[in-house]
Short mmCIF file of C-alpha atoms and ligand atoms in Angstrom, two decimals:
data_model
loop_
_atom_site.label_atom_id
_atom_site.label_comp_id
_atom_site.label_asym_id
_atom_site.label_seq_id
_atom_site.Cartn_x
_atom_site.Cartn_y
_atom_site.Cartn_z
CA MET U 18 177.79 56.32 182.30
CA SER U 19 175.21 58.99 181.51
CA THR U 20 172.35 58.32 179.11
CA PRO U 21 173.68 58.57 175.53
CA SER U 22 172.26 61.47 173.58
CA LEU U 23 170.86 61.37 170.08
CA LEU U 24 169.91 64.39 167.97
CA ILE U 25 167.37 63.54 165.28
CA LEU U 26 167.19 65.78 162.21
CA PRO U 27 164.43 64.39 159.96
CA GLY U 28 164.90 67.07 157.28
CA ASP U 29 162.83 67.19 154.11
CA GLY U 30 160.76 65.04 151.78
CA ILE U 31 160.52 61.45 153.00
CA GLY U 32 162.95 62.25 155.86
CA PRO U 33 160.25 62.74 158.52
CA GLU U 34 158.37 59.59 157.46
CA VAL U 35 161.35 57.26 157.56
CA MET U 36 162.56 58.85 160.79
CA ALA U 37 159.22 58.11 162.46
CA GLU U 38 160.01 54.42 161.91
CA VAL U 39 163.49 54.82 163.38
CA ARG U 40 161.84 56.29 166.47
CA LYS U 41 159.93 53.01 166.88
CA ILE U 42 163.22 51.12 166.89
CA VAL U 43 164.85 53.57 169.30
CA ASP U 44 161.85 53.26 171.62
CA TRP U 45 161.99 49.49 171.34
CA PHE U 46 165.56 49.47 172.66
CA GLY U 47 164.49 51.61 175.61
CA ALA U 48 161.54 49.36 176.44
CA LYS U 49 163.02 45.94 175.71
CA ARG U 50 166.80 46.18 176.02
CA ASP U 51 167.16 48.78 178.72
CA LEU U 52 169.11 50.87 176.22
CA THR U 53 167.68 54.34 176.60
CA PHE U 54 168.67 57.38 174.60
CA ASP U 55 168.18 61.01 175.43
CA VAL U 56 166.51 61.95 172.13
CA SER U 57 165.99 65.47 170.89
CA GLU U 58 164.75 66.62 167.50
CA ASP U 59 165.49 69.66 165.36
CA LEU U 60 165.29 71.05 161.81
CA VAL U 61 167.74 70.86 158.92
CA GLY U 62 167.64 71.66 155.21
CA GLY U 63 164.53 73.11 153.61
CA ALA U 64 162.57 72.59 156.82
CA ALA U 65 165.06 74.78 158.71
CA TYR U 66 165.00 77.33 155.90
CA ASP U 67 161.20 77.53 156.10
CA ALA U 68 161.33 78.10 159.86
CA HIS U 69 164.48 80.22 160.25
CA GLY U 70 165.58 81.38 156.79
CA THR U 71 168.75 79.27 156.99
CA PRO U 72 169.32 75.57 156.18
CA LEU U 73 170.95 75.07 159.58
CA HIS U 74 170.36 77.30 162.58
CA ASP U 75 173.42 78.05 164.74
CA ASP U 76 171.62 76.57 167.77
CA THR U 77 171.13 73.31 165.87
CA MET U 78 174.80 73.32 164.88
CA ALA U 79 175.76 73.78 168.53
CA ARG U 80 173.48 70.93 169.64
CA ALA U 81 174.95 68.67 166.97
CA GLN U 82 178.42 69.34 168.40
CA ASP U 83 177.17 68.46 171.84
CA VAL U 84 175.41 65.12 171.38
CA ASP U 85 176.84 61.61 171.14
CA ALA U 86 175.37 61.04 167.68
CA VAL U 87 173.28 62.81 165.07
CA LEU U 88 170.77 60.92 162.95
CA LEU U 89 169.71 62.70 159.77
CA GLY U 90 166.88 61.84 157.34
CA ALA U 91 167.35 63.68 154.06
CA VAL U 92 167.51 67.22 152.75
CA GLY U 93 166.36 69.03 149.62
CA GLY U 94 163.43 69.35 147.27
CA PRO U 95 162.28 71.23 144.15
CA LYS U 96 160.68 73.89 146.33
CA TYR U 97 164.18 75.14 147.17
CA ASP U 98 165.76 74.96 143.70
CA ALA U 99 165.59 78.70 143.13
CA LEU U 100 167.26 79.62 146.44
CA ASP U 101 170.65 81.26 146.53
CA PHE U 102 173.45 78.65 146.65
CA SER U 103 174.34 79.53 150.25
CA LEU U 104 170.77 78.88 151.42
CA LYS U 105 170.13 75.60 149.66
CA PRO U 106 169.13 72.66 151.90
CA GLU U 107 172.35 70.78 151.00
CA ARG U 108 174.41 73.57 152.58
CA GLY U 109 172.96 72.59 155.97
CA LEU U 110 174.25 69.06 155.59
CA LEU U 111 177.64 70.20 154.28
CA ARG U 112 178.00 72.58 157.23
CA LEU U 113 177.33 69.76 159.68
CA ARG U 114 179.93 67.56 158.01
CA LYS U 115 182.52 70.33 157.89
CA GLU U 116 182.08 71.87 161.35
CA MET U 117 181.85 68.49 163.07
CA ASP U 118 184.93 67.53 161.03
CA LEU U 119 183.39 64.21 159.96
CA PHE U 120 186.23 63.17 157.69
CA ALA U 121 185.49 59.46 157.31
CA ASN U 122 182.28 58.59 155.53
CA LEU U 123 181.50 54.87 155.69
CA ARG U 124 179.17 53.67 152.96
CA PRO U 125 178.55 49.95 152.99
CA ALA U 126 177.12 48.36 149.85
CA GLN U 127 175.63 45.08 150.84
CA CYS U 128 173.41 42.92 148.72
CA PHE U 129 170.59 41.29 150.66
CA ASP U 130 169.94 37.73 149.51
CA ALA U 131 166.23 38.33 149.12
CA LEU U 132 166.91 41.25 146.78
CA SER U 133 169.82 40.06 144.63
CA HIS U 134 167.57 39.67 141.57
CA PHE U 135 166.89 43.39 141.78
CA SER U 136 170.31 44.51 140.66
CA SER U 137 170.70 45.56 137.07
CA LEU U 138 173.73 43.25 137.04
CA LYS U 139 173.59 39.46 136.84
CA GLN U 140 172.64 37.81 140.10
CA GLU U 141 175.93 35.87 140.35
CA VAL U 142 177.86 39.15 140.11
CA VAL U 143 176.14 40.71 143.12
CA ALA U 144 174.85 37.85 145.32
CA GLY U 145 176.59 38.03 148.67
CA LEU U 146 178.24 41.36 147.86
CA ASP U 147 179.53 43.16 150.94
CA ILE U 148 181.87 46.05 150.38
CA MET U 149 182.62 49.20 152.33
CA ILE U 150 183.48 52.52 150.70
CA VAL U 151 185.33 54.97 152.90
CA ARG U 152 184.89 58.41 151.38
CA GLU U 153 186.88 61.41 152.60
CA LEU U 154 184.15 63.90 153.51
CA THR U 155 185.52 67.24 154.68
CA SER U 156 188.06 68.30 152.11
CA GLY U 157 188.96 67.96 148.44
CA VAL U 158 187.12 69.79 145.70
CA TYR U 159 183.98 70.13 147.86
CA PHE U 160 185.70 72.67 150.10
CA GLY U 161 189.01 73.70 148.47
CA GLU U 162 189.79 77.38 147.92
CA PRO U 163 189.78 79.31 145.66
CA ARG U 164 186.24 78.59 144.60
CA GLY U 165 183.58 80.69 142.93
CA ILE U 166 182.45 82.20 139.66
CA PHE U 167 184.75 85.03 138.60
CA GLU U 168 185.07 87.52 135.76
CA GLU U 169 188.03 86.82 133.49
CA GLY U 170 188.38 89.12 130.51
CA ASN U 171 185.00 89.28 128.87
CA GLU U 172 183.66 86.01 130.22
CA ARG U 173 183.14 84.25 133.53
CA VAL U 174 185.10 81.33 134.90
CA GLY U 175 183.84 78.75 137.40
CA ILE U 176 186.54 77.55 139.80
CA ASN U 177 186.78 74.75 142.34
CA THR U 178 189.97 73.48 143.84
CA GLN U 179 191.00 69.92 144.60
CA ARG U 180 193.21 70.18 147.66
CA TYR U 181 194.44 67.58 150.15
CA THR U 182 196.96 67.92 152.92
CA GLU U 183 199.02 64.92 154.02
CA SER U 184 197.31 64.86 157.40
CA GLU U 185 193.86 64.82 155.78
CA ILE U 186 194.84 61.82 153.67
CA ASP U 187 196.59 60.15 156.59
CA ARG U 188 193.61 60.21 158.93
CA VAL U 189 191.05 58.91 156.46
CA ALA U 190 193.48 56.22 155.29
CA ARG U 191 193.91 55.10 158.91
CA SER U 192 190.13 54.82 159.34
CA ALA U 193 190.00 52.67 156.21
CA PHE U 194 192.87 50.41 157.32
CA GLU U 195 191.27 50.00 160.76
CA LEU U 196 188.02 48.91 159.11
CA ALA U 197 189.86 46.56 156.77
CA MET U 198 191.50 44.94 159.83
CA LYS U 199 188.01 44.08 161.13
CA ARG U 200 186.89 42.74 157.76
CA ASP U 201 188.72 40.79 155.03
CA LYS U 202 191.97 42.77 155.35
CA LYS U 203 191.87 44.09 151.80
CA LEU U 204 191.99 47.77 150.95
CA CYS U 205 191.88 49.39 147.52
CA SER U 206 192.71 53.09 147.29
CA MET U 207 191.32 55.02 144.32
CA GLU U 208 192.52 58.33 142.87
CA LYS U 209 193.77 59.75 139.56
CA ALA U 210 197.51 59.83 140.20
CA ASN U 211 197.97 59.72 136.43
CA VAL U 212 196.55 63.22 136.00
CA MET U 213 196.31 64.90 139.44
CA GLU U 214 199.07 65.92 141.84
CA SER U 215 196.61 65.52 144.70
CA GLY U 216 196.28 61.92 143.50
CA ILE U 217 200.05 61.40 143.55
CA LEU U 218 200.21 62.64 147.13
CA TRP U 219 197.16 60.55 148.04
CA ARG U 220 198.82 57.36 146.76
CA GLU U 221 202.07 58.17 148.54
CA VAL U 222 200.44 58.85 151.92
CA VAL U 223 198.12 55.84 151.76
CA THR U 224 201.12 53.64 150.97
CA ARG U 225 203.01 55.09 153.94
CA VAL U 226 200.10 54.54 156.33
CA GLY U 227 199.91 50.99 154.98
CA GLN U 228 203.29 50.25 156.54
CA ASP U 229 201.53 50.41 159.92
CA TYR U 230 199.09 47.74 158.73
CA PRO U 231 201.24 44.99 157.21
CA GLU U 232 198.40 42.48 157.47
CA VAL U 233 196.21 44.47 155.11
CA GLU U 234 196.66 43.79 151.42
CA LEU U 235 196.77 47.26 149.84
CA SER U 236 196.15 47.97 146.17
CA HIS U 237 195.74 51.17 144.15
CA MET U 238 193.51 51.88 141.19
CA TYR U 239 192.77 54.89 139.07
CA ALA U 240 189.25 55.91 139.96
CA ASP U 241 187.90 55.49 136.43
CA ALA U 242 189.26 51.94 136.27
CA GLY U 243 187.81 51.44 139.75
CA ALA U 244 184.35 52.35 138.47
CA MET U 245 184.79 49.86 135.67
CA GLN U 246 185.97 47.10 138.04
CA LEU U 247 183.11 47.82 140.42
CA THR U 248 180.60 47.03 137.71
CA ARG U 249 182.61 44.16 136.22
CA TRP U 250 183.30 42.11 139.33
CA PRO U 251 182.50 44.03 142.54
CA LYS U 252 183.25 41.08 144.82
CA GLN U 253 186.99 41.61 144.22
CA PHE U 254 186.73 44.51 146.71
CA ASP U 255 186.51 44.57 150.49
CA VAL U 256 187.22 48.16 151.61
CA ILE U 257 187.72 51.05 149.18
CA VAL U 258 189.17 54.40 150.28
CA THR U 259 188.84 57.44 148.07
CA ASP U 260 188.46 61.22 148.05
CA ASN U 261 185.33 63.30 148.48
CA LEU U 262 184.21 63.65 144.87
CA PHE U 263 185.26 60.20 143.61
CA GLY U 264 183.66 58.78 146.74
CA ASP U 265 180.41 60.57 145.96
CA LEU U 266 180.28 58.98 142.51
CA LEU U 267 181.64 55.55 143.38
CA SER U 268 179.33 55.16 146.37
CA ASP U 269 176.25 55.81 144.25
CA LEU U 270 177.55 53.30 141.75
CA ALA U 271 178.25 50.72 144.46
CA ALA U 272 174.87 51.39 146.04
CA MET U 273 173.01 50.65 142.85
CA LEU U 274 174.87 47.35 142.44
CA THR U 275 172.77 46.13 145.34
CA GLY U 276 169.50 46.90 143.59
CA SER U 277 167.98 49.56 145.79
CA LEU U 278 169.16 52.83 147.18
CA GLY U 279 166.39 52.50 149.75
CA MET U 280 168.44 49.94 151.66
CA LEU U 281 171.76 51.62 152.29
CA PRO U 282 172.90 53.40 155.44
CA SER U 283 175.97 55.51 156.08
CA ALA U 284 178.09 56.75 158.95
CA SER U 285 180.20 59.91 158.96
CA LEU U 286 182.80 59.83 161.68
CA GLY U 287 185.24 62.34 163.09
CA ALA U 288 187.84 62.41 165.82
CA PRO U 289 187.07 60.94 169.26
CA MET U 290 185.34 63.28 171.75
CA SER U 291 186.33 63.53 175.40
CA ASN U 292 184.09 60.54 176.22
CA GLY U 293 185.98 58.44 173.67
CA ARG U 294 183.10 58.30 171.19
CA PRO U 295 183.77 59.62 167.71
CA LYS U 296 181.91 62.69 166.52
CA ALA U 297 179.26 61.07 164.38
CA LEU U 298 176.40 61.62 162.00
CA TYR U 299 174.36 58.78 160.52
CA GLU U 300 172.16 59.09 157.46
CA PRO U 301 170.64 56.97 154.71
CA VAL U 302 172.37 57.19 151.33
CA HIS U 303 169.09 57.93 149.56
CA GLY U 304 167.80 61.48 149.12
CA SER U 305 164.58 63.20 150.09
CA ALA U 306 162.53 61.66 147.22
CA PRO U 307 160.08 64.58 146.99
CA ASP U 308 158.03 62.74 144.35
CA ILE U 309 156.78 60.20 146.90
CA ALA U 310 156.98 62.31 150.08
CA GLY U 311 153.99 62.24 152.39
CA GLN U 312 152.42 59.19 150.77
CA GLY U 313 153.60 56.45 153.10
CA LYS U 314 155.49 54.78 150.25
CA ALA U 315 159.07 55.38 151.35
CA ASN U 316 161.32 52.55 152.44
CA PRO U 317 162.53 53.21 156.02
CA ILE U 318 165.18 50.45 155.96
CA ALA U 319 168.18 52.62 155.04
CA CYS U 320 167.42 54.98 157.89
CA ILE U 321 166.82 52.12 160.33
CA LEU U 322 170.12 50.53 159.28
CA SER U 323 171.78 53.93 159.82
CA PHE U 324 170.62 53.75 163.42
CA ALA U 325 172.12 50.23 163.55
CA MET U 326 175.43 51.75 162.43
CA ALA U 327 175.08 54.27 165.28
CA LEU U 328 174.65 51.39 167.73
CA ARG U 329 177.84 49.81 166.38
CA TYR U 330 180.14 52.80 165.87
CA SER U 331 178.96 55.28 168.51
CA PHE U 332 177.53 53.15 171.28
CA ASP U 333 179.66 50.01 171.22
CA GLN U 334 176.57 47.85 170.77
CA GLY U 335 177.69 45.66 167.88
CA ASP U 336 175.45 42.77 169.00
CA GLU U 337 172.39 45.00 169.13
CA ALA U 338 173.30 46.48 165.72
CA ALA U 339 173.43 42.93 164.35
CA ARG U 340 170.02 42.28 165.96
CA VAL U 341 168.54 45.14 163.91
CA GLU U 342 170.29 43.99 160.73
CA LYS U 343 169.00 40.43 161.23
CA ALA U 344 165.48 41.74 161.83
CA VAL U 345 165.65 43.59 158.51
CA GLU U 346 166.91 40.47 156.73
CA ALA U 347 164.14 38.38 158.29
CA VAL U 348 161.45 40.80 157.18
CA LEU U 349 162.80 40.75 153.63
CA ALA U 350 163.01 36.97 153.66
CA ASP U 351 159.29 36.93 154.56
CA GLY U 352 158.60 38.84 151.34
CA VAL U 353 157.57 42.09 153.02
CA ARG U 354 158.25 44.85 150.50
CA THR U 355 157.83 48.58 150.23
CA ALA U 356 156.96 49.86 146.76
CA ASP U 357 160.60 50.46 145.74
CA LEU U 358 161.37 46.76 146.24
CA LEU U 359 158.61 45.39 144.05
CA GLY U 360 159.03 43.43 140.86
CA GLU U 361 156.32 42.25 138.56
CA ASP U 362 155.14 39.35 140.69
CA GLY U 363 151.99 41.02 141.95
CA THR U 364 153.12 41.40 145.58
CA VAL U 365 151.17 44.15 147.34
CA PRO U 366 153.53 46.72 148.89
CA VAL U 367 153.42 47.61 152.56
CA SER U 368 153.48 51.21 153.75
CA THR U 369 156.42 52.91 155.42
CA SER U 370 154.92 52.39 158.85
CA GLU U 371 153.94 48.78 158.17
CA MET U 372 157.57 48.09 157.27
CA GLY U 373 158.66 49.69 160.56
CA ASP U 374 156.14 47.59 162.48
CA ALA U 375 157.28 44.40 160.74
CA ILE U 376 160.87 45.09 161.80
CA VAL U 377 159.80 45.78 165.38
CA ALA U 378 157.91 42.46 165.37
CA LYS U 379 161.11 40.66 164.29
CA LEU U 380 163.03 42.42 167.05
CA ASP U 381 160.45 41.14 169.53
CA ALA U 382 160.86 37.67 168.09
CA SER U 383 164.61 37.88 168.57
CA LEU U 384 164.33 38.05 172.38
C1 IPM Y 420 175.80 62.58 149.24
C2 IPM Y 420 175.06 63.67 148.51
C3 IPM Y 420 175.63 65.01 148.95
C4 IPM Y 420 177.06 65.09 148.48
C5 IPM Y 420 174.81 66.21 148.52
C6 IPM Y 420 173.37 66.13 148.97
C7 IPM Y 420 175.44 67.49 148.98
O1 IPM Y 420 175.12 63.45 147.15
O2 IPM Y 420 175.78 62.58 150.49
O3 IPM Y 420 176.39 61.73 148.58
O4 IPM Y 420 177.32 65.44 147.31
O5 IPM Y 420 177.94 64.77 149.27
MG1 MG Y 421 176.05 61.62 146.57
#
């Protein structure tokens, strides 16, 4: 098989800093595990706007379509706030998701033992938490037409459209059931079937797909009740499947249950390519954190764990993914902390690159 290809898009803010640490891990696999990647790098977001006047150059889009996996840092920053909507850094990311047709967004929310006291919830509520949110990523109100700001009489009206076809619901539901089969075989689907027709259809299609997965225990919840249950007793959930907008909200909520956004990776997957690998983009859940950019304070773990997800979902290297995840756990168990993971106990934080080095050292120790 040819060398797998990886397109790295560091993006803005802390993106380049955390991605530099991922490069250390990628290089480690080449040197120590004979797992070499054909790595190329390009611009996205504000960085692409600065260079080309667009948040995603067509050439970059074409390269993203061509590689086995894309790894993205983060996009956005106050510098770009005044830009026209169509030129904002986020549009680059949304274009990647849409044109690569990355319909299944996997957002794990896992509470690391060493950090369970960090959650704003009681430790017993979050200790050992391990849930997976599957967010539909290429449709719904994010992309539905009509959309825009229009004149209506003597005032303006802002319009966005929640729209889901049966096939869009079907395919993301299948991804969620497949994941549930590999986990605790429990799936909760969230929508607002009490007020939205799209929610009624969503519930119907998910239920129908469920007939193909009789081993999976399927439940349904209104998304508002789901948010409440997620904060009340999150361990009742295994896999959650939901639409684009509810998934955006619920995944931030679930992420914060674990105590730090700096820890959480994500995978956005599409249909299989001709080589059998899914179209895929991996990115940390956190944003570009412009307030700490360039200071060596950022936590690279979410981005490193995103690469671990790439090993698992794109490159069939589940054991090597687990090796990275264990290295991260071991570093945390040693008390190594970036600034975002510090309490009041007087621990001195390590820098972004020291955290990367510590993880590499644990990888070495794993051999
Ligand atoms: C996310 C982000 C994006 C979204 C933004 C940056 C467009 O919040 O990935 O959750 O809303 O999808
Ligand atoms: Mg979000």
